[in-house]
CSV table of C-alpha atoms in Angstrom, one decimal:
chain,number,residue,atom,x,y,z
A,1,GLN,CA,0.4,-0.1,-0.1
A,2,LYS,CA,1.2,3.5,-1.0
A,3,GLU,CA,1.8,5.6,1.7
A,4,VAL,CA,0.4,8.4,-0.3
A,5,GLU,CA,-2.8,7.5,-2.5
A,6,GLN,CA,-4.5,10.0,-5.1
A,7,ASN,CA,-6.5,9.2,-8.4
A,8,SER,CA,-4.6,9.6,-11.2
A,9,GLY,CA,-7.4,10.9,-13.1
A,10,PRO,CA,-7.5,13.5,-15.8
A,11,LEU,CA,-11.2,14.8,-14.0
A,12,SER,CA,-12.3,17.0,-15.8
A,13,VAL,CA,-14.5,19.7,-14.8
A,14,PRO,CA,-16.1,23.2,-17.0
A,15,GLU,CA,-15.1,26.2,-16.3
A,16,GLY,CA,-16.8,27.7,-13.1
A,17,ALA,CA,-17.5,24.4,-12.3
A,18,ILE,CA,-16.0,23.0,-8.6
A,19,ALA,CA,-13.3,20.7,-8.3
A,20,SER,CA,-12.9,17.8,-6.0
A,21,LEU,CA,-9.1,16.5,-5.4
A,22,ASN,CA,-8.8,14.0,-2.6
A,23,CYS,CA,-5.7,11.8,-1.2
A,24,THR,CA,-5.7,9.3,1.4
A,25,TYR,CA,-2.3,8.4,3.6
A,26,SER,CA,-1.6,5.6,5.5
A,27,ASP,CA,0.7,6.5,8.1
A,28,ARG,CA,-1.7,8.0,11.1
A,29,GLY,CA,1.7,9.3,12.6
A,30,SER,CA,1.2,12.0,10.0
A,31,GLN,CA,1.5,15.5,11.2
A,32,SER,CA,1.1,17.6,8.0
A,33,PHE,CA,-0.4,18.1,4.4
A,34,PHE,CA,0.2,20.1,1.4
A,35,TRP,CA,-1.1,20.2,-1.3
A,36,TYR,CA,0.9,21.3,-4.5
A,37,ARG,CA,0.2,22.2,-8.7
A,38,GLN,CA,2.7,21.0,-11.1
A,39,TYR,CA,2.2,22.0,-14.8
A,40,SER,CA,3.8,20.1,-17.3
A,41,GLY,CA,7.2,20.2,-17.5
A,42,LYS,CA,7.8,22.7,-14.3
A,43,SER,CA,8.6,22.3,-10.6
A,44,PRO,CA,5.4,21.7,-8.1
A,45,GLU,CA,4.4,24.8,-6.3
A,46,LEU,CA,2.7,25.2,-3.0
A,47,ILE,CA,-1.2,26.1,-2.9
A,48,MET,CA,-2.0,25.1,0.4
A,49,PHE,CA,-1.0,23.2,3.9
A,50,ILE,CA,-3.1,22.0,6.6
A,51,TYR,CA,-2.2,20.3,10.3
A,52,SER,CA,-5.5,21.0,12.3
A,53,ASN,CA,-9.0,18.7,11.5
A,54,GLY,CA,-11.5,20.7,9.6
A,55,ASP,CA,-11.4,23.5,6.5
A,56,LYS,CA,-8.9,25.8,5.5
A,57,GLU,CA,-9.2,28.2,3.1
A,58,ASP,CA,-7.2,30.3,0.8
A,59,GLY,CA,-9.1,32.1,-2.0
A,60,ARG,CA,-10.8,30.3,-4.9
A,61,PHE,CA,-9.0,27.0,-2.6
A,62,THR,CA,-10.6,25.0,-0.2
A,63,ALA,CA,-8.3,22.3,1.6
A,64,GLN,CA,-10.1,19.6,4.0
A,65,LEU,CA,-8.6,17.4,6.6
A,66,ASN,CA,-9.8,14.7,8.3
A,67,LYS,CA,-7.0,12.1,10.3
A,68,ALA,CA,-9.9,9.6,11.6
A,69,SER,CA,-10.7,9.2,8.1
A,70,GLN,CA,-7.1,9.6,7.2
A,71,TYR,CA,-8.5,11.5,4.4
A,72,VAL,CA,-7.1,15.6,2.9
A,73,SER,CA,-8.8,16.5,0.0
A,74,LEU,CA,-8.5,20.5,-1.9
A,75,LEU,CA,-11.7,21.9,-3.5
A,76,ILE,CA,-11.3,24.3,-6.7
A,77,ARG,CA,-14.1,26.8,-6.6
A,78,ASP,CA,-15.2,28.7,-10.3
A,79,SER,CA,-12.1,26.0,-11.8
A,80,GLN,CA,-10.6,28.8,-14.8
A,81,PRO,CA,-8.6,26.8,-17.7
A,82,SER,CA,-5.2,27.9,-16.3
A,83,ASP,CA,-6.8,25.7,-13.0
A,84,SER,CA,-5.2,22.5,-15.5
A,85,ALA,CA,-2.4,21.2,-14.3
A,86,THR,CA,-1.7,18.2,-12.0
A,87,TYR,CA,-2.4,18.0,-8.0
A,88,LEU,CA,0.4,16.6,-6.0
A,89,CYS,CA,-1.1,15.7,-2.4
A,90,ALA,CA,1.9,15.1,0.5
A,91,SER,CA,1.8,14.3,3.9
A,92,ALA,CA,5.0,14.6,6.6
A,93,GLY,CA,5.4,13.9,9.6
A,94,GLY,CA,8.1,13.0,12.7
A,95,ARG,CA,11.4,11.5,11.2
A,96,ARG,CA,9.9,10.5,7.8
A,97,ALA,CA,10.5,12.2,4.2
A,98,LEU,CA,7.8,14.7,3.0
A,99,THR,CA,5.7,12.1,0.2
A,100,PHE,CA,4.0,12.2,-2.2
A,101,GLY,CA,1.7,11.3,-3.8
A,102,SER,CA,1.3,10.2,-7.2
A,103,GLY,CA,-1.4,12.7,-8.8
A,104,THR,CA,-4.3,13.8,-10.4
A,105,ARG,CA,-4.7,15.6,-13.7
A,106,LEU,CA,-7.4,18.4,-13.6
A,107,GLN,CA,-8.7,19.4,-16.5
A,108,VAL,CA,-10.8,22.7,-16.8
A,109,GLN,CA,-13.0,23.1,-20.1
A,110,PRO,CA,-13.8,26.2,-21.1
B,1,ASP,CA,16.5,36.5,-3.3
B,2,GLY,CA,15.8,34.0,-1.1
B,3,GLY,CA,15.3,30.3,-3.3
B,4,ILE,CA,16.8,26.8,-3.7
B,5,THR,CA,18.8,27.4,-7.3
B,6,GLN,CA,19.4,23.9,-9.1
B,7,SER,CA,22.1,23.4,-12.3
B,8,PRO,CA,22.4,22.8,-14.4
B,9,LYS,CA,18.8,23.2,-15.9
B,10,TYR,CA,19.8,20.1,-19.0
B,11,LEU,CA,22.4,18.1,-18.3
B,12,PHE,CA,23.4,14.7,-21.0
B,13,ARG,CA,25.4,11.8,-20.0
B,14,LYS,CA,26.9,9.1,-21.4
B,15,GLU,CA,26.4,5.5,-21.0
B,16,GLY,CA,28.6,5.0,-17.4
B,17,GLN,CA,29.5,8.4,-16.7
B,18,ASN,CA,29.2,9.6,-13.3
B,19,VAL,CA,27.3,13.0,-13.1
B,20,THR,CA,26.9,15.5,-10.5
B,21,LEU,CA,23.3,17.3,-10.1
B,22,SER,CA,23.7,20.8,-7.7
B,23,CYS,CA,21.4,22.2,-5.4
B,24,GLU,CA,21.3,24.9,-3.3
B,25,GLN,CA,19.9,26.8,-0.2
B,26,ASN,CA,19.2,30.4,1.0
B,27,LEU,CA,16.2,29.8,3.0
B,28,ASN,CA,18.0,27.9,6.1
B,29,HIS,CA,16.4,24.8,6.0
B,30,ASP,CA,17.4,22.0,7.6
B,31,ALA,CA,15.3,19.5,5.3
B,32,MET,CA,16.3,18.6,2.2
B,33,TYR,CA,15.5,16.9,-0.7
B,34,TRP,CA,15.7,14.8,-4.0
B,35,TYR,CA,12.8,13.0,-6.1
B,36,ARG,CA,13.4,11.5,-9.2
B,37,GLN,CA,10.8,12.5,-11.9
B,38,ASP,CA,9.0,10.5,-14.5
B,39,PRO,CA,7.4,10.9,-17.4
B,40,GLY,CA,3.3,10.8,-16.4
B,41,GLN,CA,4.6,10.3,-13.1
B,42,GLY,CA,5.3,11.0,-9.4
B,43,LEU,CA,7.9,12.2,-7.2
B,44,ARG,CA,9.5,9.1,-6.2
B,45,LEU,CA,11.7,9.7,-2.9
B,46,ILE,CA,15.4,9.8,-3.3
B,47,TYR,CA,17.6,10.1,-0.9
B,48,TYR,CA,17.0,13.4,1.8
B,49,SER,CA,19.2,14.8,4.8
B,50,GLN,CA,17.3,16.1,7.9
B,51,ILE,CA,20.6,17.9,9.8
B,52,VAL,CA,24.2,18.4,8.4
B,53,ASN,CA,26.3,15.0,7.7
B,54,ASP,CA,23.5,12.9,7.8
B,55,PHE,CA,21.0,11.4,5.1
B,56,GLN,CA,18.9,8.3,4.6
B,57,LYS,CA,17.8,7.5,2.0
B,58,GLY,CA,14.3,6.8,0.1
B,59,ASP,CA,12.6,4.5,-2.4
B,60,ILE,CA,15.0,4.8,-5.7
B,61,ALA,CA,18.7,5.3,-3.7
B,62,GLU,CA,20.1,2.7,-5.5
B,63,GLY,CA,22.7,4.0,-8.9
B,64,TYR,CA,22.8,7.1,-6.2
B,65,SER,CA,24.7,9.2,-3.8
B,66,VAL,CA,24.3,13.0,-1.9
B,67,SER,CA,26.5,14.4,0.8
B,68,ARG,CA,25.3,17.1,3.1
B,69,GLU,CA,28.5,19.2,4.4
B,70,LYS,CA,26.8,22.2,4.2
B,71,LYS,CA,23.2,23.5,5.2
B,72,GLU,CA,23.3,25.3,2.0
B,73,SER,CA,24.3,22.3,-0.1
B,74,PHE,CA,23.0,18.7,-1.3
B,75,PRO,CA,24.3,17.7,-4.3
B,76,LEU,CA,23.2,14.6,-6.3
B,77,THR,CA,25.5,12.2,-8.0
B,78,VAL,CA,24.2,10.0,-10.7
B,79,THR,CA,26.6,7.2,-11.1
B,80,SER,CA,27.2,4.3,-14.0
B,81,ALA,CA,25.0,2.1,-11.4
B,82,GLN,CA,21.8,3.6,-12.4
B,83,LYS,CA,20.4,1.6,-15.6
B,84,ASN,CA,18.1,4.3,-15.6
B,85,PRO,CA,18.7,7.5,-15.2
B,86,THR,CA,16.6,9.9,-17.5
B,87,ALA,CA,14.0,11.3,-15.6
B,88,PHE,CA,13.5,15.3,-14.7
B,89,TYR,CA,15.1,15.8,-11.4
B,90,LEU,CA,14.1,17.6,-8.5
B,91,CYS,CA,15.5,19.5,-5.5
B,92,ALA,CA,13.7,20.2,-2.2
B,93,SER,CA,14.3,21.9,1.1
B,94,SER,CA,12.1,22.9,3.8
B,95,ILE,CA,11.9,23.4,7.9
B,96,LEU,CA,11.5,20.2,9.4
B,97,GLN,CA,7.6,18.8,9.0
B,98,GLY,CA,6.7,21.8,6.8
B,99,GLU,CA,6.6,22.9,3.4
B,100,ALA,CA,8.9,22.5,1.2
B,101,PHE,CA,9.9,24.3,-2.2
B,102,PHE,CA,11.5,23.5,-5.1
B,103,GLY,CA,13.9,24.2,-7.1
B,104,GLN,CA,13.7,24.4,-10.6
B,105,GLY,CA,14.4,21.1,-11.6
B,106,THR,CA,17.1,19.4,-14.1
B,107,ARG,CA,16.3,16.9,-16.6
B,108,LEU,CA,18.8,14.1,-17.5
B,109,THR,CA,19.1,12.5,-20.9
B,110,VAL,CA,21.5,9.7,-21.0
B,111,VAL,CA,23.4,10.0,-24.8
């Protein structure tokens, strides 16, 4: 079982819709969770991080964490074609290195 | 400018040759990481270091070596033992358990 799992997609949504990206993790010692966006051929860039159960909002993005279910999600409201990219979920905890899922490819249709 | 710098951007390696990828950060981060990314794939951890003069193997360390003699620097050597080194290599740094920031990556090709 991979430590961080994501559906590879592609997830296709129309412009203006809400995109919902999901991630599960296996290590209950994980304490910090991150969402990165990666455009093709570029390095990942941090979108959001979340440490506590519940929701965290930043502009059009909302991260959700449920430690009991070992589940992290990212909601993108009012999706734009420029949001089309691969979204990587990552976790960190203790002395373990930052661990990434394999990413979900999002396509926003104009 | 604070940041993390990888060089070179593109690198070509001949069969049987060792090459070294540079990674420097001026963010005063304790932790540094090397990841490999193959086309259409996620990031796989090669090596990481959480303190100077100490580093740990990741999931795919075979054929690679690293050093951490200075806090700012974490070079990666791709040795001739790595049989399929063509990939996109990403270096990152972070505070411990914090968000990681990435360099621009090095694209390595075997010729």
